[in-house]
PDB file of C-alpha atoms in Angstrom:
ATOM      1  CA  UNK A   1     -17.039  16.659 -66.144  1.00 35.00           C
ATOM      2  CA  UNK A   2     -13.909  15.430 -67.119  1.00 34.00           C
ATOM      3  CA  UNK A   3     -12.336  15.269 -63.850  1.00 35.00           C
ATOM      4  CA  UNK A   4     -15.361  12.348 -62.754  1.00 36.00           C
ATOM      5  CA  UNK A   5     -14.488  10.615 -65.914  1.00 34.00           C
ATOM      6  CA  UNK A   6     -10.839  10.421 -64.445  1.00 35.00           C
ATOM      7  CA  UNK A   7     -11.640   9.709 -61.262  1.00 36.00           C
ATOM      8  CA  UNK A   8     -14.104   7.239 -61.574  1.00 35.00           C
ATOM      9  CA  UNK A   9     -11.414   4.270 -62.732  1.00 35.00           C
ATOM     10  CA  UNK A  10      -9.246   5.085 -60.639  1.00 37.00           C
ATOM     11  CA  UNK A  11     -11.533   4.415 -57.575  1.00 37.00           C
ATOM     12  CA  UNK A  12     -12.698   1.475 -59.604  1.00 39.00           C
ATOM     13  CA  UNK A  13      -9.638   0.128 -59.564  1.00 38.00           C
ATOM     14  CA  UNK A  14      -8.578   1.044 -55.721  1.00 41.00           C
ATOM     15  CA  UNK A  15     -11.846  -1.161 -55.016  1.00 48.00           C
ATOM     16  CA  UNK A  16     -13.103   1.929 -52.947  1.00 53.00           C
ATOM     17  CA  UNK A  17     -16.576   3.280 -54.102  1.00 58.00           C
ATOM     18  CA  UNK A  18     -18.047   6.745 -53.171  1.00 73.00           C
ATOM     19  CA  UNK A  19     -20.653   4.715 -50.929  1.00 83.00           C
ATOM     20  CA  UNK A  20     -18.260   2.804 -49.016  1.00 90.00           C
ATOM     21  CA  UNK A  21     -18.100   3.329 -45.166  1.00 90.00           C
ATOM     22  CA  UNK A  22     -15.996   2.256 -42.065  1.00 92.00           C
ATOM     23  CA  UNK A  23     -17.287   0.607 -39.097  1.00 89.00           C
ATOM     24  CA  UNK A  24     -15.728   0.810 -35.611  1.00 89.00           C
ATOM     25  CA  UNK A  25     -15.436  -2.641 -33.488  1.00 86.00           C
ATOM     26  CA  UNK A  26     -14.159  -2.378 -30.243  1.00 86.00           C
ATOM     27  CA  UNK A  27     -11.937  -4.681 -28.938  1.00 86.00           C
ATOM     28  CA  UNK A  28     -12.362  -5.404 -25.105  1.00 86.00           C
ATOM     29  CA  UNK A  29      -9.709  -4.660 -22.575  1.00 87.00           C
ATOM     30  CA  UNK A  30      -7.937  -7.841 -21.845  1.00 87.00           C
ATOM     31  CA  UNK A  31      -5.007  -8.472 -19.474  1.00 86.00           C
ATOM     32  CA  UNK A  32      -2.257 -10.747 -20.205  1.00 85.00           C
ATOM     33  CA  UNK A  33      -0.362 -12.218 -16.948  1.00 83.00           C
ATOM     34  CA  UNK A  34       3.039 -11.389 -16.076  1.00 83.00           C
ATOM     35  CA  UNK A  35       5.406 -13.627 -14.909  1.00 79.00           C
ATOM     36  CA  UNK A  36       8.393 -12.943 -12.896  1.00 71.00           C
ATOM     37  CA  UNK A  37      10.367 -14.903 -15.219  1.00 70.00           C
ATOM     38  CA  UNK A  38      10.504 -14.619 -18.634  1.00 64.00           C
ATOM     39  CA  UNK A  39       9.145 -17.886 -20.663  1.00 68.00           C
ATOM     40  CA  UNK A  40       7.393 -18.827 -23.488  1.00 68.00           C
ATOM     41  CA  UNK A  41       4.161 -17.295 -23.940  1.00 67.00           C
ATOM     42  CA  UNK A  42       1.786 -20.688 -24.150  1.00 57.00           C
ATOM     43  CA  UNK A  43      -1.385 -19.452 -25.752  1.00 58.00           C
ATOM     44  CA  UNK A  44      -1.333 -15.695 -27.380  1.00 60.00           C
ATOM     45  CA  UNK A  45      -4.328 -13.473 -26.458  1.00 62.00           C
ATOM     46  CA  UNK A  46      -7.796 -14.107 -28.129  1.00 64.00           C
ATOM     47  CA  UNK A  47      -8.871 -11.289 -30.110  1.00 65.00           C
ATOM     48  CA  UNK A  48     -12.843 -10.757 -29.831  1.00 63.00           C
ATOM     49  CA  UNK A  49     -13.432  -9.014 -32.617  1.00 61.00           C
ATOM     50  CA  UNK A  50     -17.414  -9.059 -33.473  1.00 60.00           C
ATOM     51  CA  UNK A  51     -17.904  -8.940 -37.381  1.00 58.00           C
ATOM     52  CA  UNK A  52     -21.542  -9.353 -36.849  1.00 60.00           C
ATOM     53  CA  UNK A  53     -21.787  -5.379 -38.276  1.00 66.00           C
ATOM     54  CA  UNK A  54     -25.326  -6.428 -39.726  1.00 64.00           C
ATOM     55  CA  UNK A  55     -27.131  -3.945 -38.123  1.00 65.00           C
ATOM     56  CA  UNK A  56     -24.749  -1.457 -38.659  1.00 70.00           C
ATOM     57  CA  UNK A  57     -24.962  -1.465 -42.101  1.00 68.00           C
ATOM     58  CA  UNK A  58     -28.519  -1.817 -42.031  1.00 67.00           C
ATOM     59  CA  UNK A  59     -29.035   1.208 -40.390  1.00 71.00           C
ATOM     60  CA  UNK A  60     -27.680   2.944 -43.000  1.00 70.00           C
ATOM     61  CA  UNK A  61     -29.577   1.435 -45.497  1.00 66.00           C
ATOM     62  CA  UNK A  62     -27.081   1.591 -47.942  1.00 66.00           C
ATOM     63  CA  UNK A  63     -28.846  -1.662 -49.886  1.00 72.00           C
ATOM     64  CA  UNK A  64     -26.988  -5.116 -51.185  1.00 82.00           C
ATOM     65  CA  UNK A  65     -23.243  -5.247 -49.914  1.00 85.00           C
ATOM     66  CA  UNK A  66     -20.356  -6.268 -52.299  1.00 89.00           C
ATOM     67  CA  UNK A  67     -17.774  -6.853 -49.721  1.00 92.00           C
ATOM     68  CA  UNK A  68     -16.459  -6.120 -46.440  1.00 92.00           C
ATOM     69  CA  UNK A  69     -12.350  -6.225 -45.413  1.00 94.00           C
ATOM     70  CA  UNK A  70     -10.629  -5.434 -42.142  1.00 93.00           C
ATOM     71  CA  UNK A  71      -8.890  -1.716 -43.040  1.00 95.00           C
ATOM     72  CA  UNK A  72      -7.205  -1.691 -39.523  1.00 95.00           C
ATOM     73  CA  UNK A  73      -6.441  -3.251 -36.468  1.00 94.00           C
ATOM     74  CA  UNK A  74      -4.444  -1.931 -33.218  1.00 95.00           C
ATOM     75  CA  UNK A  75      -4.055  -2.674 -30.099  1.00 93.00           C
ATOM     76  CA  UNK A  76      -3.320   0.123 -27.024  1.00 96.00           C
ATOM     77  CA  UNK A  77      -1.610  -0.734 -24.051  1.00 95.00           C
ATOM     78  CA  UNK A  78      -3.987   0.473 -21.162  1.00 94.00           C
ATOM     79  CA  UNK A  79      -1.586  -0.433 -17.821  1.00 92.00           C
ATOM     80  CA  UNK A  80       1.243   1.650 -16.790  1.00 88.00           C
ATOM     81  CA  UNK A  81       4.452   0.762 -18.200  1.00 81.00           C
ATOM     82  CA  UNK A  82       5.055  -2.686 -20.332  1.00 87.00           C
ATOM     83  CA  UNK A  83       5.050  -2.663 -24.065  1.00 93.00           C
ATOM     84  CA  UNK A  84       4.583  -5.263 -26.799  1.00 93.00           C
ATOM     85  CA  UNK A  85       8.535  -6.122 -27.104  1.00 92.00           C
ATOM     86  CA  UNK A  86       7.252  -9.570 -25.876  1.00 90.00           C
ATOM     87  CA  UNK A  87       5.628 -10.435 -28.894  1.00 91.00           C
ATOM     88  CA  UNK A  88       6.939 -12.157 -31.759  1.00 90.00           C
ATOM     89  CA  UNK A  89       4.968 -12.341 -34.650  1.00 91.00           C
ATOM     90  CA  UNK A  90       0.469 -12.692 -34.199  1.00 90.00           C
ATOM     91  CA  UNK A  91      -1.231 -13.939 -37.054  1.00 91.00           C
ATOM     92  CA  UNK A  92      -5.349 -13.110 -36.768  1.00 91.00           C
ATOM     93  CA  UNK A  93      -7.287 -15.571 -38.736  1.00 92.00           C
ATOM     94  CA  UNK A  94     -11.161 -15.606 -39.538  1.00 92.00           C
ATOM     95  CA  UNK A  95     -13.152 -18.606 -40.102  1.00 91.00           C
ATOM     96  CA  UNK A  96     -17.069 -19.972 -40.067  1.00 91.00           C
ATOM     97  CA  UNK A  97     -19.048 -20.713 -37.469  1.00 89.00           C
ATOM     98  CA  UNK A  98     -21.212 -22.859 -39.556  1.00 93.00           C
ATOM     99  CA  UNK A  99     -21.184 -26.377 -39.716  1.00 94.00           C
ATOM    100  CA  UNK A 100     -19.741 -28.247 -42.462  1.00 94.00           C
ATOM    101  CA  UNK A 101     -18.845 -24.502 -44.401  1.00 95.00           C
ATOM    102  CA  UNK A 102     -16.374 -24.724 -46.937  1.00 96.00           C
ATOM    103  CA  UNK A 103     -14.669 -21.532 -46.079  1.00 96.00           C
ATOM    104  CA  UNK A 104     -11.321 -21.887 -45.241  1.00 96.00           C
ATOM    105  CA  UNK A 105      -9.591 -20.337 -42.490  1.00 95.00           C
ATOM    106  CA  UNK A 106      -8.473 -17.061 -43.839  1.00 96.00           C
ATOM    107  CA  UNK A 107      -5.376 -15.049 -42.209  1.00 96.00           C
ATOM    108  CA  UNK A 108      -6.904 -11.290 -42.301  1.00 95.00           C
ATOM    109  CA  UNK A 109      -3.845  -9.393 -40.034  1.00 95.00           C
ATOM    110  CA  UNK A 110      -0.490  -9.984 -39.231  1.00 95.00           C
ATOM    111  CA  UNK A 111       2.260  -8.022 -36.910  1.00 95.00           C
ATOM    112  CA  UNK A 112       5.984  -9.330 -36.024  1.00 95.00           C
ATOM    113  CA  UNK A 113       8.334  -8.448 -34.081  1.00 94.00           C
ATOM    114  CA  UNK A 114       6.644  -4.803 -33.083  1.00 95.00           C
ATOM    115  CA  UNK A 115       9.370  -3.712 -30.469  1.00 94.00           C
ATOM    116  CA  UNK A 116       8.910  -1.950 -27.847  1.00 95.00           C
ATOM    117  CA  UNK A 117       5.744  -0.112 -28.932  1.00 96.00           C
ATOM    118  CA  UNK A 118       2.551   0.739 -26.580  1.00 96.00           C
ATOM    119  CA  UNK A 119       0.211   0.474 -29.708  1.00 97.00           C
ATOM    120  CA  UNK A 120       0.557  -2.675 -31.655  1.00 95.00           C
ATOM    121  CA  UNK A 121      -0.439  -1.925 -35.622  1.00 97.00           C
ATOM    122  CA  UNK A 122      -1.593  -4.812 -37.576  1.00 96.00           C
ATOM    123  CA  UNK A 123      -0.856  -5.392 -41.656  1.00 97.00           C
ATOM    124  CA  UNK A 124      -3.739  -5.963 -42.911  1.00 97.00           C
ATOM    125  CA  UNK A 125      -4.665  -8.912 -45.678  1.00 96.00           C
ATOM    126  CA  UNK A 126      -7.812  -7.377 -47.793  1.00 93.00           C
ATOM    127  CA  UNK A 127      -9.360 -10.150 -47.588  1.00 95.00           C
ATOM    128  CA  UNK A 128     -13.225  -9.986 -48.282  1.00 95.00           C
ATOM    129  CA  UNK A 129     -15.162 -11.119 -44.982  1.00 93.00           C
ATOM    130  CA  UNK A 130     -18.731 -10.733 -46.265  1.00 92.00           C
ATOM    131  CA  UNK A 131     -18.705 -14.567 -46.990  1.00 93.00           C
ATOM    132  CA  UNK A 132     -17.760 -15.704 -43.358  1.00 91.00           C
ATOM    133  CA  UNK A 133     -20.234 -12.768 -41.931  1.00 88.00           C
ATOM    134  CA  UNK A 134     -23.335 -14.187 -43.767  1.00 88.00           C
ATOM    135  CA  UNK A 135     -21.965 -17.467 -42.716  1.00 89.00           C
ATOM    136  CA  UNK A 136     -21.152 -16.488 -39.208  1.00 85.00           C
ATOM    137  CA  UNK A 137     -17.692 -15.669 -38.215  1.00 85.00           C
ATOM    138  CA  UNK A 138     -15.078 -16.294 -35.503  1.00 85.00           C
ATOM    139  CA  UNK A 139     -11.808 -14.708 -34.813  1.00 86.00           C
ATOM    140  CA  UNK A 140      -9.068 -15.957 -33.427  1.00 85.00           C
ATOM    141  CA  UNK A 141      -5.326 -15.029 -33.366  1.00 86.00           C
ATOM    142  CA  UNK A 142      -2.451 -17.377 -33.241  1.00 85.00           C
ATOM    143  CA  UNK A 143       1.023 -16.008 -32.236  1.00 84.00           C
ATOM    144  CA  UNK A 144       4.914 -16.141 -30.662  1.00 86.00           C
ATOM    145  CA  UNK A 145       6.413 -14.666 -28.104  1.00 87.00           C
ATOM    146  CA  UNK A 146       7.491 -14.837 -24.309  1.00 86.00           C
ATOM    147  CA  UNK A 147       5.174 -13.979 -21.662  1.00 84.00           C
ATOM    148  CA  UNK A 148       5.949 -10.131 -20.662  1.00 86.00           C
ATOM    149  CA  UNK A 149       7.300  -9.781 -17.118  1.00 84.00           C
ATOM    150  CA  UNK A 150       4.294  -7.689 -15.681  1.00 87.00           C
ATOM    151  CA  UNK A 151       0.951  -8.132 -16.381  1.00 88.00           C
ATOM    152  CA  UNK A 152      -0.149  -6.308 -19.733  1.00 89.00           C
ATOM    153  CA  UNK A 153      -3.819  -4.951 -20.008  1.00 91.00           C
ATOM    154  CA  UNK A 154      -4.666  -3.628 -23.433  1.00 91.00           C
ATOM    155  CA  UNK A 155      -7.479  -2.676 -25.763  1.00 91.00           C
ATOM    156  CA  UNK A 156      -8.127  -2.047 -28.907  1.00 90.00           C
ATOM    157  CA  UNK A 157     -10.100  -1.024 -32.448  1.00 91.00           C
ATOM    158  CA  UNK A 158     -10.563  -2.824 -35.579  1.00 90.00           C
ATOM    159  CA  UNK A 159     -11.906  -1.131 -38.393  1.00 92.00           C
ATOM    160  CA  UNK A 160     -13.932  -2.146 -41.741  1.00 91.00           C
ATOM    161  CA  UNK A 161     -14.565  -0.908 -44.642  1.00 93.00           C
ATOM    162  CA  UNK A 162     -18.220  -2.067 -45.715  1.00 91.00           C
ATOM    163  CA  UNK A 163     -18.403  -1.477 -49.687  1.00 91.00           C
ATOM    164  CA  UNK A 164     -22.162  -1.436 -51.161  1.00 87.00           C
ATOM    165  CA  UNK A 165     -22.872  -2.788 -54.482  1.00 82.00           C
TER     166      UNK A 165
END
């Protein structure tokens, strides 16, 4: 009995209840071009992540949710050869989709200067996202970097952590 006592605060306090559980979102292969010279890359990749994970929590019924937050993000390099050395830094921000919402933009991952790595791993933020899902969220991803010198197709996984009241 006196080992629940103990743990109970301490999971209190780590914000990670017995109920909690992780969803998978899939992030879509996408290809960046490659350019036979190197130069600035213009507009960094979008990152469709969904974080409409509605019906995945309501199938398992797990009743009112306290929060949701991003508990990973990575990206895999799918083509032969290339690696992320091309990258800078990529900042991933979530926002609302509804109109006139006074969410603000919220930065929810970060990575810079990976190196020359074929999976890209993300630091995330913690920040709670059940506000922008009930709202409706977007992702998008803002970043530096010069554009690689073959084309780059990658994929990827984000993960959450959905924590019921």
């Amino acid at each position: 009995m006196l080992r629940v006592l103990v743990l109970c605060p301490v999971l209190a306090a780590t914000g990670c209840g017995i109920a909690d559980f992780d969803v998978d979102q899939p992030v879509p292969a996408q290809t960046i071009q490659g350019s036979g010279l190197p130069a600035p890359l213009a507009a960094i990749f979008p990152l469709p992540l969904d974080l409409d994970i509605s019906s995945k929590i309501k199938a398992r019924d797990t009743g009112p949710i306290d929060g949701v937050t991003l508990s990973s993000l990575t990206l895999d390099i799918t083509s032969s050869g290339g690696d992320w050395s091309f990258v800078a830094s990529i900042d991933v921000f979530v926002s609302s989709s509804r109109s006139g919402s006074t969410l603000p933009r919220a930065k929810i991952a970060s990575v810079a200067s990976p190196g020359a790595v074929r999976t890209l791993s993300f630091h995330v933020e913690g920040v709670n996202l059940k506000p922008y899902i009930d709202e409706g969220s977007q992702v998008d991803s803002a970043g530096m970097g010069t554009q690689p010198t073959q084309d780059v197709t990658f994929g990827g996984k984000g993960v959450f952590t959905v924590h019921p009241l």
